[in-house]
Amino acid sequence: MNPDSTDVADSARPRSRFGRLGRLGPAWLAGAIAAGPATMASLLTAGASFGYQLLWVVILSAILGTTAQLLAMRLGLLTEDGIVSTVERHLGSRWAWLLVVDAVLAAGLAQLVIMKTVADVFAAASGVDARIWGVVWAVVLAVGLAGGGYRVAELGAKVVVSLVVLAFVASLAVVPVDLGAAAGGLVPRLPAGVDGALVAAGILGGAVHVTLVTMHSYTMRARGWTADDEGVATLDVVSSMLGAFGVYSLAIFLVAAGVLQSPAVDAASLTATTAAQSLGPLVGPAAQALFFAGLLGAAISTLGGNTVVPPFLVADKLGWDTDVSDARYRGLLVAVALLSAGGAFLGGSFFPLLVLVLAFGLVGTPFAIVVVLVLLHDREAVDEPLSRFGTLGGVVLVVVTTVTAGSFVRERVASGLGDPLTLFVTAFATVMAAATLLLVAKSVRESLGRPDARRAPTDD
């Protein structure tokens, strides 16, 4: 992509404190996807089921999500290219295609379910058929993104996510929080039983996802950022993931733990909509209205941010500009936006589908993180080696996402291999696990063959 004059001017602005704040944005698209209804599902389940016990996991998820985006940011800044092009140049076309398929499958399936979420929530609020809302929002996405491209998506993410965070923070003002019990939740421990471990894994997995990792290099390129913009890029990630996403997660969790863990609420059948409805009789209509407004905003912001992911990756692999100035890329945006209307025609409740889609996306996340780590340790790909601290953070991310994905796959397999969905998930998991192991082995073998293989990474 050739940055337009606006992007060049953006990169050349003074680096004052207020100037930097005004330039924030690329990481907020990732934050908009992370702060979505799927993450909300895990947080509500955790708080309503176990009270404050998993507060430490909520905080850890924001830290790990920030770490993942910082690694993706570093790769994008040092290569000044999209992640797919970088993979193709340094690892080969097959690895690039595998990354594209991995991310597009996760983002595409998520797009359908997110659209169903938006349509169902608006239908519940307005009484208008959800399928009509699905078509309406698909057209809005197609027109808005095809006309304004990245800038529209970024602006929407910043505005809506900020309003969502404010809505949930405001709800805390009318919801009682037991500070003593909350403090006890800072001690790392898991509730007894398998359910506690799975819910904790779901919270962590919501912040670290293949779509978030792969999209970051493209959003920074849309701004024309280079290695000289590392300071503002770091502030962008920290303010979005550690700040906005962290506050979003914390507020939802504290509301659920403080109010929804109640005999009057059935945690097993809780959904985002029923959670909002339950707050009315428990703590008053103000809390219900604020929570419902936050739910609507979270669904909308996630829908807009997720729409741009498949077009970014496919266009980069095909050698097209990842910008609306390229009619082919614009066509991809329109196609993804319009096809997402099909999600509103899916049957069943959107809440379990959100959990399923999130878990499916996690199956391919370890591979994406390993790709980033391998490239950040490849001296032909980047000029500056990754620090030991950065490497440790990446390894922790791989472990967390692998455990989370493994739990999901084991649960599906334990339920039987008779249905097509379980067979597909199992096959996909097998392919991605084999690819991840092969990539690690390839990287180690090539590293040992280099003359500077024994050079230790820096601690900078």
PDB file of C-alpha atoms in Angstrom, residues 42 52 71 79 111 126 128 133 140 143 155 164 169 231 233 242-243 303-304 328 338 346 348 361 387 425 443 458:
ATOM      1  CA  SER A  42     -16.569 -15.626  29.352  1.00  0.00           C
ATOM      2  CA  TYR A  52     -14.535 -12.809  42.471  1.00  0.00           C
ATOM      3  CA  LEU A  71       5.053  -8.404  19.586  1.00  0.00           C
ATOM      4  CA  THR A  79       9.579  -4.958   8.540  1.00  0.00           C
ATOM      5  CA  GLN A 111     -18.124 -12.430  11.404  1.00  0.00           C
ATOM      6  CA  SER A 126     -36.613  -2.766  18.937  1.00  0.00           C
ATOM      7  CA  VAL A 128     -37.936  -5.598  14.513  1.00  0.00           C
ATOM      8  CA  TRP A 133     -31.307  -5.855  11.167  1.00  0.00           C
ATOM      9  CA  VAL A 140     -24.046  -0.009   6.549  1.00  0.00           C
ATOM     10  CA  VAL A 143     -21.062   1.510   2.362  1.00  0.00           C
ATOM     11  CA  LEU A 155     -12.706   6.111  14.031  1.00  0.00           C
ATOM     12  CA  VAL A 164     -18.674   1.071  25.779  1.00  0.00           C
ATOM     13  CA  VAL A 169     -17.662   1.823  34.260  1.00  0.00           C
ATOM     14  CA  GLY A 231       6.863   5.382  20.860  1.00  0.00           C
ATOM     15  CA  ALA A 233       2.741   2.722  18.515  1.00  0.00           C
ATOM     16  CA  LEU A 242      -4.091  -2.635  28.844  1.00  0.00           C
ATOM     17  CA  GLY A 243      -6.231   0.482  29.255  1.00  0.00           C
ATOM     18  CA  LEU A 303     -18.445  -6.262  13.906  1.00  0.00           C
ATOM     19  CA  GLY A 304     -16.741  -3.278  12.267  1.00  0.00           C
ATOM     20  CA  ARG A 328      -9.996  -5.167  -5.797  1.00  0.00           C
ATOM     21  CA  LEU A 338     -22.549  -8.196   2.627  1.00  0.00           C
ATOM     22  CA  LEU A 346     -28.541 -18.638  11.751  1.00  0.00           C
ATOM     23  CA  GLY A 348     -30.354 -20.856  17.952  1.00  0.00           C
ATOM     24  CA  GLY A 361     -10.221 -19.257  16.556  1.00  0.00           C
ATOM     25  CA  SER A 387      14.938  -9.309  23.961  1.00  0.00           C
ATOM     26  CA  VAL A 425     -12.416 -28.902  14.356  1.00  0.00           C
ATOM     27  CA  SER A 443      13.423 -22.377  12.876  1.00  0.00           C
ATOM     28  CA  THR A 458      19.789  -8.499  24.041  1.00  0.00           C
TER      29      THR A 458
END
